[in-house]
Short mmCIF file of C-alpha atoms and ligand atoms in Angstrom, two decimals:
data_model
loop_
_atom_site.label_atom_id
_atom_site.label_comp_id
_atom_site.label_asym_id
_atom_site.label_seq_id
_atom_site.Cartn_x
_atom_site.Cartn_y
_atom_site.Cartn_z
CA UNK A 1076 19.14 52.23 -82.20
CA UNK A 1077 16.82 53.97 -84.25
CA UNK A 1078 13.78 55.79 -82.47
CA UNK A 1079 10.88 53.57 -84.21
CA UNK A 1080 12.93 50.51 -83.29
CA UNK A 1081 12.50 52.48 -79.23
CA UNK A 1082 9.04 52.64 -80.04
CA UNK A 1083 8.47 48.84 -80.71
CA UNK A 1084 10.47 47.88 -78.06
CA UNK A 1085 8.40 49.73 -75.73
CA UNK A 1086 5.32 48.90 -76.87
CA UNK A 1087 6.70 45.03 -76.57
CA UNK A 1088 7.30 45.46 -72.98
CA UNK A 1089 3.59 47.16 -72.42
CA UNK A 1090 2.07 44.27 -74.02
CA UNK A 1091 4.22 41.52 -71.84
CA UNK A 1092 3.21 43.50 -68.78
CA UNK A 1093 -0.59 43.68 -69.84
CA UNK A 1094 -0.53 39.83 -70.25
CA UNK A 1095 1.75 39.38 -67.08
CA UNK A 1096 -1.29 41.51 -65.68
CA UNK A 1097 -3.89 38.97 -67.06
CA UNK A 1098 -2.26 36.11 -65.76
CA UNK A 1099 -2.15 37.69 -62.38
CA UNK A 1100 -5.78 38.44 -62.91
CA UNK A 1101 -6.45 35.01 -63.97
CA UNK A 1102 -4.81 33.76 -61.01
CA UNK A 1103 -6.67 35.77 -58.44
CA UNK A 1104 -9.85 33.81 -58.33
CA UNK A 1105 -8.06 30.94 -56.22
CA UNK A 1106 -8.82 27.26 -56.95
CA UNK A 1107 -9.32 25.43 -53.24
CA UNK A 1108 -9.46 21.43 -52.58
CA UNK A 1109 -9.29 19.57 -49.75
CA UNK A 1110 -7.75 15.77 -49.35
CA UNK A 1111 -7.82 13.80 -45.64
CA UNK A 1112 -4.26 13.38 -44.83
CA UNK A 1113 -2.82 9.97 -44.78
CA UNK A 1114 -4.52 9.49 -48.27
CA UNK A 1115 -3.67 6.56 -50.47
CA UNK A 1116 -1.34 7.31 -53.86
CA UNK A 1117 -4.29 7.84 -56.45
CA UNK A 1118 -6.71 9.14 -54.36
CA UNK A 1119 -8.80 12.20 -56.48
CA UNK A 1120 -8.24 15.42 -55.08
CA UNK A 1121 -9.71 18.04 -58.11
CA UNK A 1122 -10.14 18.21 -61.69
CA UNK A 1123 -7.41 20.83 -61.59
CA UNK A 1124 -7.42 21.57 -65.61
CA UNK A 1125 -10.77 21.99 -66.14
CA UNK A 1126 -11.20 24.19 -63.20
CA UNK A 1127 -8.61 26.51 -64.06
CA UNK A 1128 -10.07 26.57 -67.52
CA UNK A 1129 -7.35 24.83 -69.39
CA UNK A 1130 -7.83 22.90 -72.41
CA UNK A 1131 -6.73 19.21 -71.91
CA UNK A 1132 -5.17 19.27 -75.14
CA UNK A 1133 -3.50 22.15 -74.14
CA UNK A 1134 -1.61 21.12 -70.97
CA UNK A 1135 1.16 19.32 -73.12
CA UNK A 1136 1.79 22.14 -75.91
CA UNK A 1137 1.96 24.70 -73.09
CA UNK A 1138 4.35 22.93 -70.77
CA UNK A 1139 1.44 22.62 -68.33
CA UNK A 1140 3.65 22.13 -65.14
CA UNK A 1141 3.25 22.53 -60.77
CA UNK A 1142 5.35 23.77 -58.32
CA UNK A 1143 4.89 24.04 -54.82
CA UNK A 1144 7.20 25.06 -51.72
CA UNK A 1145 9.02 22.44 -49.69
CA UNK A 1146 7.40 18.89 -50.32
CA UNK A 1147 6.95 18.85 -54.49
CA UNK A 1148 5.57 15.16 -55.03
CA UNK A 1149 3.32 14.91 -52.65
CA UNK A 1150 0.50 15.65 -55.32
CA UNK A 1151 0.77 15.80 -58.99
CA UNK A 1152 -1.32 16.01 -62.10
CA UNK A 1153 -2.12 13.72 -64.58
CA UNK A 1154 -1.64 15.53 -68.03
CA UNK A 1155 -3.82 13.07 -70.08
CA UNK A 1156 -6.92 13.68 -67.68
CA UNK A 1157 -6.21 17.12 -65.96
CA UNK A 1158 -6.58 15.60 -62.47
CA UNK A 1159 -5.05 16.56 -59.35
CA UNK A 1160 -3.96 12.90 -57.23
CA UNK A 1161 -2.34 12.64 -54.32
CA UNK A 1162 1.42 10.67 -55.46
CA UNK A 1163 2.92 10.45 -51.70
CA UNK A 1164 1.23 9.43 -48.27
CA UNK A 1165 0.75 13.37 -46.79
CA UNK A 1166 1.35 13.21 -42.81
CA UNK A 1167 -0.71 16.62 -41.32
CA UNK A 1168 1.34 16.85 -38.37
CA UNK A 1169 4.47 16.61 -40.07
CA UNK A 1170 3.59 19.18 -42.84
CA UNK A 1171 2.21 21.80 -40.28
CA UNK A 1172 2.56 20.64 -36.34
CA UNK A 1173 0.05 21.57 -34.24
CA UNK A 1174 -1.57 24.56 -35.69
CA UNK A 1175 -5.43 24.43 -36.43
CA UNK A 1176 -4.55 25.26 -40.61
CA UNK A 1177 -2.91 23.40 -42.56
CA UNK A 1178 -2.57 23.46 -46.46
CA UNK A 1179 -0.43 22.91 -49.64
CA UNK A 1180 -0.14 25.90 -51.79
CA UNK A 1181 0.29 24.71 -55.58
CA UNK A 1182 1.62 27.37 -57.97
CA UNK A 1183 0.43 26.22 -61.32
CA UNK A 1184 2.40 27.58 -64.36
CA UNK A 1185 1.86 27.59 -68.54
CA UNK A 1186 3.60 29.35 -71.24
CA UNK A 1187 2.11 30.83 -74.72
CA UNK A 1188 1.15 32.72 -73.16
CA UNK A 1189 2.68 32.66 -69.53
CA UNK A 1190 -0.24 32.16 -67.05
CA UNK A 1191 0.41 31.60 -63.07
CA UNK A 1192 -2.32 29.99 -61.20
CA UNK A 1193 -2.37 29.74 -57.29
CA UNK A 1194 -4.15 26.60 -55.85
CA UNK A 1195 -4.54 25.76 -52.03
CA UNK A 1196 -5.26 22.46 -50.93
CA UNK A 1197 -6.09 21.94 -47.68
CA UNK A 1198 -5.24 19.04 -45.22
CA UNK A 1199 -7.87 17.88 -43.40
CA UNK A 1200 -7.01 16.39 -40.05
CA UNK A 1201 -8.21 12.81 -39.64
CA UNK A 1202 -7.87 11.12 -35.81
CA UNK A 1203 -4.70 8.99 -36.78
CA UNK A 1204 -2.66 9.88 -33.66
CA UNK A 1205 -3.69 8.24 -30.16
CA UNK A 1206 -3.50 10.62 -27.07
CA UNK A 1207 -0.07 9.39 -25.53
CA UNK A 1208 1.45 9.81 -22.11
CA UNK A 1209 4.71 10.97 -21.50
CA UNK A 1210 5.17 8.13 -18.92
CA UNK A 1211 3.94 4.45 -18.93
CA UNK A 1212 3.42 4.71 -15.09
CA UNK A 1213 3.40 7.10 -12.30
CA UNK A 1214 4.05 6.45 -8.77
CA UNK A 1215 2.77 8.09 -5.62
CA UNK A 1216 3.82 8.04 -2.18
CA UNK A 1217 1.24 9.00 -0.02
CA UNK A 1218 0.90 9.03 3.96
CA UNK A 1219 -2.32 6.67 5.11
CA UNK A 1220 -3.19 9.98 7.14
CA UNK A 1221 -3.58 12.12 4.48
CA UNK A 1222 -6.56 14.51 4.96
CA UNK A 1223 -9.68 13.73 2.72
CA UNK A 1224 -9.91 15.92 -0.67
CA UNK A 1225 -6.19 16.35 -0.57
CA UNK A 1226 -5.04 16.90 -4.30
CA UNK A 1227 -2.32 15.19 -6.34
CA UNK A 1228 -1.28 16.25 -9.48
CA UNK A 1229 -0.78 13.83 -12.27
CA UNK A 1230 1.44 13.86 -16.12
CA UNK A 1231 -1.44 14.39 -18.64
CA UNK A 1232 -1.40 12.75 -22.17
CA UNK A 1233 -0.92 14.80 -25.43
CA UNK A 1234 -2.20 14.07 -28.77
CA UNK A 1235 -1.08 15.04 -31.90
CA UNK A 1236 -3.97 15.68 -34.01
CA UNK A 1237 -6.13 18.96 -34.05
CA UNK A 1238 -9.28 20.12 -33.14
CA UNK A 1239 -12.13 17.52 -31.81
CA UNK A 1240 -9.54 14.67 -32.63
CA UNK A 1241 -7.16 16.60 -29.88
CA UNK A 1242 -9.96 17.01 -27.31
CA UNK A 1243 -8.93 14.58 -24.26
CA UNK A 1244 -10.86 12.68 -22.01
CA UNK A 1245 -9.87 11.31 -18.67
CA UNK A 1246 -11.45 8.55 -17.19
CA UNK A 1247 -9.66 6.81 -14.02
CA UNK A 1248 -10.76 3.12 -13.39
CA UNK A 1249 -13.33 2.73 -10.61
CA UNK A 1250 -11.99 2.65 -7.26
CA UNK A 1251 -13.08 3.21 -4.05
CA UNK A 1252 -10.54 5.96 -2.87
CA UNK A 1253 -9.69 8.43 -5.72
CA UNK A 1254 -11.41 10.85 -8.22
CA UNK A 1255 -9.97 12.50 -10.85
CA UNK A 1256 -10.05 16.05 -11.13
CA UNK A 1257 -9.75 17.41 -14.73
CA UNK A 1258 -9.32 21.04 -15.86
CA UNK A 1259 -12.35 22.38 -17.94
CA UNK A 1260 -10.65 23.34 -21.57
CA UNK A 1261 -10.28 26.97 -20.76
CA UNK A 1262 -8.12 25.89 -17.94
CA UNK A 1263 -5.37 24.29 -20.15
CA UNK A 1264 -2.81 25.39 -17.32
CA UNK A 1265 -4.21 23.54 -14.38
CA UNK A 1266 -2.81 19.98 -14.11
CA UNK A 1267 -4.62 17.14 -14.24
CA UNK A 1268 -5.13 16.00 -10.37
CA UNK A 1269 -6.54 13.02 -8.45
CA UNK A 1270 -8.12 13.74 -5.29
CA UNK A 1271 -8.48 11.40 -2.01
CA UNK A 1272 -11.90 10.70 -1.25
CA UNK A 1273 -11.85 7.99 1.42
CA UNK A 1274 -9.32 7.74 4.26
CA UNK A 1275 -6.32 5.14 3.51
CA UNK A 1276 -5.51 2.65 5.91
CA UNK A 1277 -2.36 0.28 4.71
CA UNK A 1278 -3.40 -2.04 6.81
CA UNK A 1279 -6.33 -2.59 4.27
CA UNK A 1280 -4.65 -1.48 1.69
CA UNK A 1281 -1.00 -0.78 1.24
CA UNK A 1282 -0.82 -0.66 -2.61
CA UNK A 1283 -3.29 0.36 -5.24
CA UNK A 1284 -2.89 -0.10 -9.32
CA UNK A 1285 -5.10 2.66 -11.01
CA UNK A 1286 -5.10 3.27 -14.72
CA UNK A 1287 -5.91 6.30 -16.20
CA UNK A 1288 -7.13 6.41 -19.48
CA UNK A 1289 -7.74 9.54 -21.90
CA UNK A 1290 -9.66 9.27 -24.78
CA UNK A 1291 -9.71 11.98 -28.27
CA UNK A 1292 -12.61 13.20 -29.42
CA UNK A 1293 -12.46 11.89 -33.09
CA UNK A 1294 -14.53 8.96 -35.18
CA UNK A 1295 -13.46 6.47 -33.93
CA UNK A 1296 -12.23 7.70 -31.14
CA UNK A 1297 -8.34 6.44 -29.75
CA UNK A 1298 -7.09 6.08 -26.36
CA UNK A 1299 -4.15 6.27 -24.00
CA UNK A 1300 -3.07 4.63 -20.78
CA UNK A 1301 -1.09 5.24 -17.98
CA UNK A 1302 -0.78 3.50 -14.43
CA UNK A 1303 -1.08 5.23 -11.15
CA UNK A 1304 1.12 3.08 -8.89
CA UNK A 1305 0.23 3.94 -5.39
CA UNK A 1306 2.31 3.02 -2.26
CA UNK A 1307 0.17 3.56 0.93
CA UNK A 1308 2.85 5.28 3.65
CA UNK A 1309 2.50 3.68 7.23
CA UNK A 1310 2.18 5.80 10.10
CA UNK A 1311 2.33 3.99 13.65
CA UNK A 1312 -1.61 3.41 14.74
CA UNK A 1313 -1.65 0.16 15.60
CA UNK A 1314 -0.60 -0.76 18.95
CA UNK A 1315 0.40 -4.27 19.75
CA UNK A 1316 -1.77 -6.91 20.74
CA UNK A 1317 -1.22 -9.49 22.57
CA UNK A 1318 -2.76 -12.77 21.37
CA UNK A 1319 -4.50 -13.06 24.79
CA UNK A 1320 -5.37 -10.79 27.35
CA UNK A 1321 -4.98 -13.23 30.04
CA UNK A 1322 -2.50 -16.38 30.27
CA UNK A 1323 -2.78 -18.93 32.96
CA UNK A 1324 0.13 -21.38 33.50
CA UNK A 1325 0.97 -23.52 35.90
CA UNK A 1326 4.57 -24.18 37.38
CA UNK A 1327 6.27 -26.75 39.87
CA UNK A 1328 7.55 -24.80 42.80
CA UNK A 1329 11.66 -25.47 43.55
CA UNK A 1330 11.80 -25.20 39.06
CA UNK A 1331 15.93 -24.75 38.34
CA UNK A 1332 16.56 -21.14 37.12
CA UNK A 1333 15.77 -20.43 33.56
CA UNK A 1334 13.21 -22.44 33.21
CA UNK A 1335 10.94 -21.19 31.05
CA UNK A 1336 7.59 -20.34 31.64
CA UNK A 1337 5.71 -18.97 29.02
CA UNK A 1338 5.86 -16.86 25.78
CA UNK A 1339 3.33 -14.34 25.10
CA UNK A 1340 2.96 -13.12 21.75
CA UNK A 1341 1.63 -9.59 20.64
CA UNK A 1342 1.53 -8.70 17.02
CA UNK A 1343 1.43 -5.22 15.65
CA UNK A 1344 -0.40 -4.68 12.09
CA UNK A 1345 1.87 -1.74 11.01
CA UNK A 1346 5.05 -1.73 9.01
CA UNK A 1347 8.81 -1.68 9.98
CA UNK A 1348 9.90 -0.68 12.67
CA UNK A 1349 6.15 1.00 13.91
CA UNK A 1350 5.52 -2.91 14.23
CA UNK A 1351 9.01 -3.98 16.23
CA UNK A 1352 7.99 -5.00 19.47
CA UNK A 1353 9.81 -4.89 22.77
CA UNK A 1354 8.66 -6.93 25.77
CA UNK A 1355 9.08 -5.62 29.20
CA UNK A 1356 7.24 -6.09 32.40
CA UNK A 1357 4.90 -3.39 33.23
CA UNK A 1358 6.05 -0.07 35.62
CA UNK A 1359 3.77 -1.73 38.78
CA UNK A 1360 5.73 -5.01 39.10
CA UNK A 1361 7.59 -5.90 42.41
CA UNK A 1362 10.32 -6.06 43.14
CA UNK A 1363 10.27 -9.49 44.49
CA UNK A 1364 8.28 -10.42 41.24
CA UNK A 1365 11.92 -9.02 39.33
CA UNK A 1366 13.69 -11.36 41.24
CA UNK A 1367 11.70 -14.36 41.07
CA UNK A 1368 11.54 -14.13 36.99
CA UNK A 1369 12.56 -12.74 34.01
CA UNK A 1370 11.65 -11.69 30.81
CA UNK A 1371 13.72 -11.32 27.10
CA UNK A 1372 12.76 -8.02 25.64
CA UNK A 1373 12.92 -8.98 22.33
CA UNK A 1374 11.32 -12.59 22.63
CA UNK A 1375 8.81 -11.98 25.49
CA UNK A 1376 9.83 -15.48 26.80
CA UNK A 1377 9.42 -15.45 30.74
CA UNK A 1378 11.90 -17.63 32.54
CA UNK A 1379 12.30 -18.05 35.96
CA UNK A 1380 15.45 -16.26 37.68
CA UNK A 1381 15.06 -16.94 41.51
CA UNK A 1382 13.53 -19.54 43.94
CA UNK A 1383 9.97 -20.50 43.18
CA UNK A 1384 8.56 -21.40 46.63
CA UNK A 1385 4.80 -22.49 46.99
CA UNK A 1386 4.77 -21.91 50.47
CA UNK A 1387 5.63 -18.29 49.64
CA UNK A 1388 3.23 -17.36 46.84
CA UNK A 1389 1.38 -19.55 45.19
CA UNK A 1390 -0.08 -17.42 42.83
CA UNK A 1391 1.95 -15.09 40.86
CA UNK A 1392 0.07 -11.80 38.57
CA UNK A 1393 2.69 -10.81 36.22
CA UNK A 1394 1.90 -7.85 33.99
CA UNK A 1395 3.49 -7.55 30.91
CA UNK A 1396 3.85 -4.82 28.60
CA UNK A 1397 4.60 -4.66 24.33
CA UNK A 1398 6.04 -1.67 22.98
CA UNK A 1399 6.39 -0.55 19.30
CA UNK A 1400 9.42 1.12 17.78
CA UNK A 1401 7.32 3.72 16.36
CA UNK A 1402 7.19 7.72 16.73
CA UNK A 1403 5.25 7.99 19.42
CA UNK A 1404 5.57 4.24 20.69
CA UNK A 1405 2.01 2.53 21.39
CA UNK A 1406 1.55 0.53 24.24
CA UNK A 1407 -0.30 -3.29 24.26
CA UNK A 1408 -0.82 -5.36 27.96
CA UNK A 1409 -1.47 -8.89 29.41
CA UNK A 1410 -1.52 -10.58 32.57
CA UNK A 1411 0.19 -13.65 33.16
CA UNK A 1412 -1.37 -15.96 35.99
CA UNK A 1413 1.00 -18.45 37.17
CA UNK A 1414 -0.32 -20.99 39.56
CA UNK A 1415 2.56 -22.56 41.74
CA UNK A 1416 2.45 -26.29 42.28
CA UNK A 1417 3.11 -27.87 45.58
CA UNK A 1418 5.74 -30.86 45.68
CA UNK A 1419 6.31 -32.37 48.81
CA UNK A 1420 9.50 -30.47 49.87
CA UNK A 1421 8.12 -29.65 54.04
CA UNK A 1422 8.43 -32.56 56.71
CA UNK A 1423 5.49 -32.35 58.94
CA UNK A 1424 5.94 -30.88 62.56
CA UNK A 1425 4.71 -31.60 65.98
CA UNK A 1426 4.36 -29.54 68.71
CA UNK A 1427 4.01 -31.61 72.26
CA UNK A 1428 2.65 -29.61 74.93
CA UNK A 1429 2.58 -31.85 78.18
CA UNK A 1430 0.15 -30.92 81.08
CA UNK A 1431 2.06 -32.21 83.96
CA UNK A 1432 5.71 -33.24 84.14
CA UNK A 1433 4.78 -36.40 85.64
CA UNK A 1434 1.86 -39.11 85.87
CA UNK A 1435 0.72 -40.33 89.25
CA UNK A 1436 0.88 -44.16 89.78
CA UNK A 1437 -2.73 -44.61 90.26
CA UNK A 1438 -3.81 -42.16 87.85
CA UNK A 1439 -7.38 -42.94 86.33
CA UNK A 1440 -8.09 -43.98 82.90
CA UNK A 1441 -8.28 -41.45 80.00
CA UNK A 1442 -5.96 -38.76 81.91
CA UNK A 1443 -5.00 -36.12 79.58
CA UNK A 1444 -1.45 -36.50 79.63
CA UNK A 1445 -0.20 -34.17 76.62
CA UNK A 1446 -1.76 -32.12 74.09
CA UNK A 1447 -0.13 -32.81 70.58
CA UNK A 1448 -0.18 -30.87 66.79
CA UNK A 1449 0.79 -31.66 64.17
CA UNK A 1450 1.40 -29.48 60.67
CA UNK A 1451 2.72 -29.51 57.31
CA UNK A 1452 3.60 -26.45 54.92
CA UNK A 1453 2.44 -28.40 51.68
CA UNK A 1454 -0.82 -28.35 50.73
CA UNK A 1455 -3.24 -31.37 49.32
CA UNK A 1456 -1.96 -35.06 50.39
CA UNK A 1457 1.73 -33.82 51.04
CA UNK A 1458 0.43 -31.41 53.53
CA UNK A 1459 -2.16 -34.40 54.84
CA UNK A 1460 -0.39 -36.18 58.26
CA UNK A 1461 -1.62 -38.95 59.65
CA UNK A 1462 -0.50 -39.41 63.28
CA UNK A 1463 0.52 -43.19 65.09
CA UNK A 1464 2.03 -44.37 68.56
CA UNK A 1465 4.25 -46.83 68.83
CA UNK A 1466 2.74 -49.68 69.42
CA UNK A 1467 2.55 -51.31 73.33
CA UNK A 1468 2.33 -48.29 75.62
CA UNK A 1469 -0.37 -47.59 77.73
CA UNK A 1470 -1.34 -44.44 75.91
CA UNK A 1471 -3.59 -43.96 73.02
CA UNK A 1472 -3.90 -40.50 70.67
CA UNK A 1473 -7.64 -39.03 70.54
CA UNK A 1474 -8.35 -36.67 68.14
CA UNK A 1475 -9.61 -33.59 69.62
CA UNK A 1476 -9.68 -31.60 65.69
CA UNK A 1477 -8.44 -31.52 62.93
CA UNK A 1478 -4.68 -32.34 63.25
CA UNK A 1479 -5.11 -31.66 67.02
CA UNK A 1480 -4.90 -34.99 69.55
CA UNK A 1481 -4.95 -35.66 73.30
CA UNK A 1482 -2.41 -38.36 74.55
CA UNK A 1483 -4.30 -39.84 77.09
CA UNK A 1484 -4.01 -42.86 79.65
CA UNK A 1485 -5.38 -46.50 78.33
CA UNK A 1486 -4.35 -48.47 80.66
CA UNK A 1487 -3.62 -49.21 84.01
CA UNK A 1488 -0.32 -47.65 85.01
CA UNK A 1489 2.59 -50.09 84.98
CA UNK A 1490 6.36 -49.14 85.84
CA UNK A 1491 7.79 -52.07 83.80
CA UNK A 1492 6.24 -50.45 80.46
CA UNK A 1493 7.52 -47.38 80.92
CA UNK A 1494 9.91 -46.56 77.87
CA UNK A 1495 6.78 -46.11 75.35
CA UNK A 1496 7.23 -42.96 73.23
CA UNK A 1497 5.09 -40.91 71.22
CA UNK A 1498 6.01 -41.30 67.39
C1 LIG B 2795 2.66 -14.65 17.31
O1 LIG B 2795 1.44 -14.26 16.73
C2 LIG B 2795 1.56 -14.01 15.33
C3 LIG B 2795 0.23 -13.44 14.88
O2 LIG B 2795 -0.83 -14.16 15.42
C4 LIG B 2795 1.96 -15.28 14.61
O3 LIG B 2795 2.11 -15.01 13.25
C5 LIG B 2795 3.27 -15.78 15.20
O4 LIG B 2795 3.60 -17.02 14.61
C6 LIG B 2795 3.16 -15.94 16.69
N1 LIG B 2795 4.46 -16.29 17.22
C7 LIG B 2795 4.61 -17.22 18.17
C8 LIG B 2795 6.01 -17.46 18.62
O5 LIG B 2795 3.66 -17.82 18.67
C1 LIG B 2796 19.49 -17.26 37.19
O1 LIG B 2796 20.13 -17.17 35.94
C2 LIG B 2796 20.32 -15.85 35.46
C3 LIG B 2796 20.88 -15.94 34.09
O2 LIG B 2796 21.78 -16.97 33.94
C4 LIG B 2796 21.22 -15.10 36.41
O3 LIG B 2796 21.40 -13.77 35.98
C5 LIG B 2796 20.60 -15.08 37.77
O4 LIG B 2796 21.42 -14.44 38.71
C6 LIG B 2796 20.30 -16.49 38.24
N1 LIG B 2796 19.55 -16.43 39.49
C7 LIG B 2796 19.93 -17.07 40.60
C8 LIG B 2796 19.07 -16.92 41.80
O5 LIG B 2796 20.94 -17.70 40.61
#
């Protein structure tokens, strides 16, 4: 190769670095657009041509053409007009995630001569993805003694978009027991936590159905839902009750064994086995009470198990006692007042008490010639006796008192009637 032929070849490659230079120079002062994601096919994004300072006619000739890292046809240009559209439905989050920038970075090229042009086009965030919790509901156990302002932490929600459209919300729906505790936005570690603000009772209440709902910060704004399910956890504080503090009952003395007599009922307002009641009669019974009835733990039915006598007692007190299954049991009470009837199961008795063995012939009238008593262990008319003589002696009964009479002489004394008895 001769040296001048050196010479032009060097100068050549001078002169394609000077305009490689240019280009690069030309590039420098970087074209930016921006285009809302989700964007319909068509929708303008810059008058790409003109602001490079290309010729329309040009963009043909010079093999006007764009290429761009990763996703190519999401944009294009058309070569009649020199304008940037978007082709292909851009999704922000799927381009770039979560991060706060996000952009498409065009390389434009041309030949005659070779020019590179660098074009960013940013895309802007619109508020297209709702916040979303990982779970539809949550559930909570918690104790019905739980101490007020106890704290519970809860799943938040996440939301896909950036920025203000990424911003949550929490709202809980009004109820009378919870608040909702949510971490200010430098606090992004701190869960999301509900806090008790009014003792639980499961008696009142033994499930609630909150919803929590988070809302993004974007125009329009979106929203998520979840739903607290919360089971209210009984503790035993409910003792039993009976349905009556006092029970009155009557019962026919002599009644056959297991007979019942009456069923109290106590009711206890917790749960399981905090509400199981067992019947027993209470530590200050008798003994003779125990053998006279008794009563079914689990039922409460009292029966009677020995001989009911009137004469013996007509009143019974029975005190009864309900205990729950729960840790520690609670105690309820009652009395049971069973009034005895009388039936007519005692013969009346007499007691003769004569003055003097015998009677003198000529004994006057209205001698006192026994003193008589009568009595009956039943009460009312069966213990009522009603005393006679046999009729044709020469005696009559006067009634001194009640139930007492004197036999005395009525008439004159005759031999042949002797044989008269007192009845
Ligand atoms: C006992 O009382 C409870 C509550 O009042 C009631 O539901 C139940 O039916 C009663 N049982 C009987 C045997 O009376
Ligand atoms: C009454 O019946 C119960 C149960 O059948 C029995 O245990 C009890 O001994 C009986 N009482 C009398 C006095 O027979």
């Amino acid at each position: 190769m001769s040296t001048s032929g050196q010479v032009a070849q060097a100068a050549r490659r001078l002169l394609l670095s000077l305009l490689l230079f240019v280009a690069w120079e030309t590039g420098s002062g970087q074209v930016r657009y921006s285009v809302p994601e989700e964007a319909k096919h068509g929708t303008f994004v810059g008058r790409i041509a003109q602001d490079l300072g290309l010729e329309l006619a040009d963009l043909v000739p010079r093999l006007f053409r764009v290429a761009s890292k990763g996703r190519s046809d999401l944009l294009e240009v058309n070569l009649q007009n020199g304008i940037l559209f978007v082709n292909s439905r851009i999704d922000r989050e799927e381009l770039c995630g979560r991060s706060a920038e996000c952009s498409l970075h065009l390389e434009v090229i041309v030949d005659r001569p070779l020019q590179v042009f660098h074009v960013e086009v940013e895309v802007k965030d619109i508020n297209d993805n709702a916040p979303v919790f990982s779970l539809r509901e949550q559930k909570l156990l918690i104790s019905e003694t739980m101490a007020l302002d106890t704290h519970f932490s809860l799943e938040g929600a996440a939301d896909e978009d950036v920025g203000a459209n990424a911003v949550l919300n929490y709202r809980l729906s009004p109820n009378e027991y919870f608040s909702l505790e949510v971490p200010s936005n430098d606090e992004q570690v701190k869960p999301l936590e509900l806090v008790l603000r009014k003792p639980l009772d499961r008696e009142v209440d033994s499930e609630l159905l909150l919803v929590l709902r988070a809302t993004d910060g974007g125009k329009p704004e979106l929203t998520g839902t979840t739903e607290l399910h919360i089971t209210v956890l009984d503790v035993n504080d409910n003792a039993p009750v009976f349905d009556k503090a006092v029970y009155r009952v009557k019962l026919l003395e002599n009644s056959r064994n297991s007979t019942l007599v009456i069923r109290p009922n106590a009711s206890d307002l917790d749960d399981g086995s905090n509400s199981h009641i067992l019947y027993s009669f209470a530590k200050d019974v008798s003994p003779v009470t125990k053998a006279s009835f008794r009563i079914d733990s689990d039922t409460g039915e009292i029966k009677v198990n020995g001989k009911i006598d009137f004469e013996e007692m007509k009143l019974w007190k029975l005190h009864i006692e309900a205990v729950d299954k729960g840790h520690p049991p609670m105690f309820g009470h009652c009395t049971i007042l069973i009034e005895v009837l009388d039936i007519n199961d005692n013969a009346p008795e007499l007691h003769v008490k004569s003055l003097s063995p015998s009677v003198a012939e000529d004994a006057l009238l209205g001698t006192v010639i026994a003193l008589i008593s009568v009595s009956d262990r039943d009460s009312g008319a069966n213990g009522q006796v009603t005393c006679s003589l046999s009729p044709h002696v020469p005696f009559k009964l006067v009634s001194t008192f009640k139930n007492y009479y004197s036999l005395v002489l009525d008439r004159t004394w005759c031999r042949s009637l002797l044989g008269g008895s007192i009845e």
